[in-house]
């Protein structure tokens, strides 16, 4: 009930600000992740064994 009462009694400018913040977060986490962080393992390796070997080698050889 605390959140419900707080959100219900918020002024109009605060609701608009919350909507803007949520939209920005969605853009950052959804769209930017899809564009700039491709799934490297699925695109370069086909089997689970190849993926695990790559991860193991990266963990061992990288400082």
Short mmCIF file of C-alpha atoms in Angstrom, two decimals:
data_model
loop_
_atom_site.label_atom_id
_atom_site.label_comp_id
_atom_site.label_asym_id
_atom_site.label_seq_id
_atom_site.Cartn_x
_atom_site.Cartn_y
_atom_site.Cartn_z
CA UNK A 1 0.00 0.00 0.00
CA UNK A 2 2.95 2.33 0.56
CA UNK A 3 3.90 2.40 -3.14
CA UNK A 4 0.29 2.59 -4.25
CA UNK A 5 -0.44 5.60 -2.04
CA UNK A 6 2.85 7.27 -2.98
CA UNK A 7 2.30 6.90 -6.71
CA UNK A 8 -1.35 7.91 -6.49
CA UNK A 9 -0.60 11.12 -4.62
CA UNK A 10 2.34 12.16 -6.79
CA UNK A 11 2.10 15.50 -8.60
CA UNK A 12 1.69 15.54 -12.38
CA UNK A 13 5.26 16.69 -13.08
CA UNK A 14 6.65 13.82 -11.01
CA UNK A 15 4.64 11.23 -12.94
CA UNK A 16 5.90 12.67 -16.24
CA UNK A 17 9.46 12.59 -14.92
CA UNK A 18 9.08 8.93 -13.87
CA UNK A 19 7.74 8.03 -17.31
CA UNK A 20 10.71 9.75 -18.97
CA UNK A 21 13.16 7.91 -16.70
CA UNK A 22 11.55 4.54 -17.40
CA UNK A 23 11.63 5.20 -21.16
CA UNK A 24 15.31 6.12 -21.01
CA UNK A 25 16.12 2.97 -19.04
CA UNK A 26 14.26 0.83 -21.55
CA UNK A 27 16.16 2.43 -24.40
CA UNK A 28 19.50 1.95 -22.68
CA UNK A 29 19.03 -1.64 -21.63
CA UNK A 30 17.00 -3.06 -24.49
CA UNK A 31 17.94 -1.25 -27.67
CA UNK A 32 21.58 -0.50 -26.91
CA UNK A 33 22.18 -4.06 -25.70
CA UNK A 34 20.78 -5.49 -28.92
CA UNK A 35 22.83 -3.13 -31.09
CA UNK A 36 26.19 -3.02 -29.33
CA UNK A 37 26.42 -6.30 -27.44
CA UNK A 38 25.90 -9.21 -29.82
CA UNK A 39 25.99 -12.76 -28.54
CA UNK A 40 29.57 -13.63 -29.44
CA UNK A 41 29.51 -17.29 -28.44
CA UNK A 42 26.39 -18.18 -30.40
CA UNK A 43 27.64 -16.46 -33.55
CA UNK A 44 31.16 -17.95 -33.53
CA UNK A 45 30.70 -21.41 -32.02
CA UNK A 46 28.10 -24.07 -32.62
CA UNK A 47 28.50 -26.69 -29.90
CA UNK A 48 28.54 -26.30 -26.15
CA UNK A 49 31.97 -27.89 -26.00
CA UNK A 50 33.46 -25.25 -28.31
CA UNK A 51 31.83 -22.48 -26.28
CA UNK A 52 33.10 -23.85 -22.98
CA UNK A 53 36.63 -24.31 -24.37
CA UNK A 54 36.67 -20.71 -25.58
CA UNK A 55 35.49 -19.40 -22.20
CA UNK A 56 38.02 -21.56 -20.36
CA UNK A 57 40.87 -20.38 -22.59
CA UNK A 58 39.86 -16.74 -22.13
CA UNK A 59 39.72 -17.11 -18.37
CA UNK A 60 43.11 -18.82 -18.20
CA UNK A 61 45.06 -16.68 -20.68
CA UNK A 62 43.68 -13.19 -19.93
CA UNK A 63 45.31 -11.35 -17.00
#
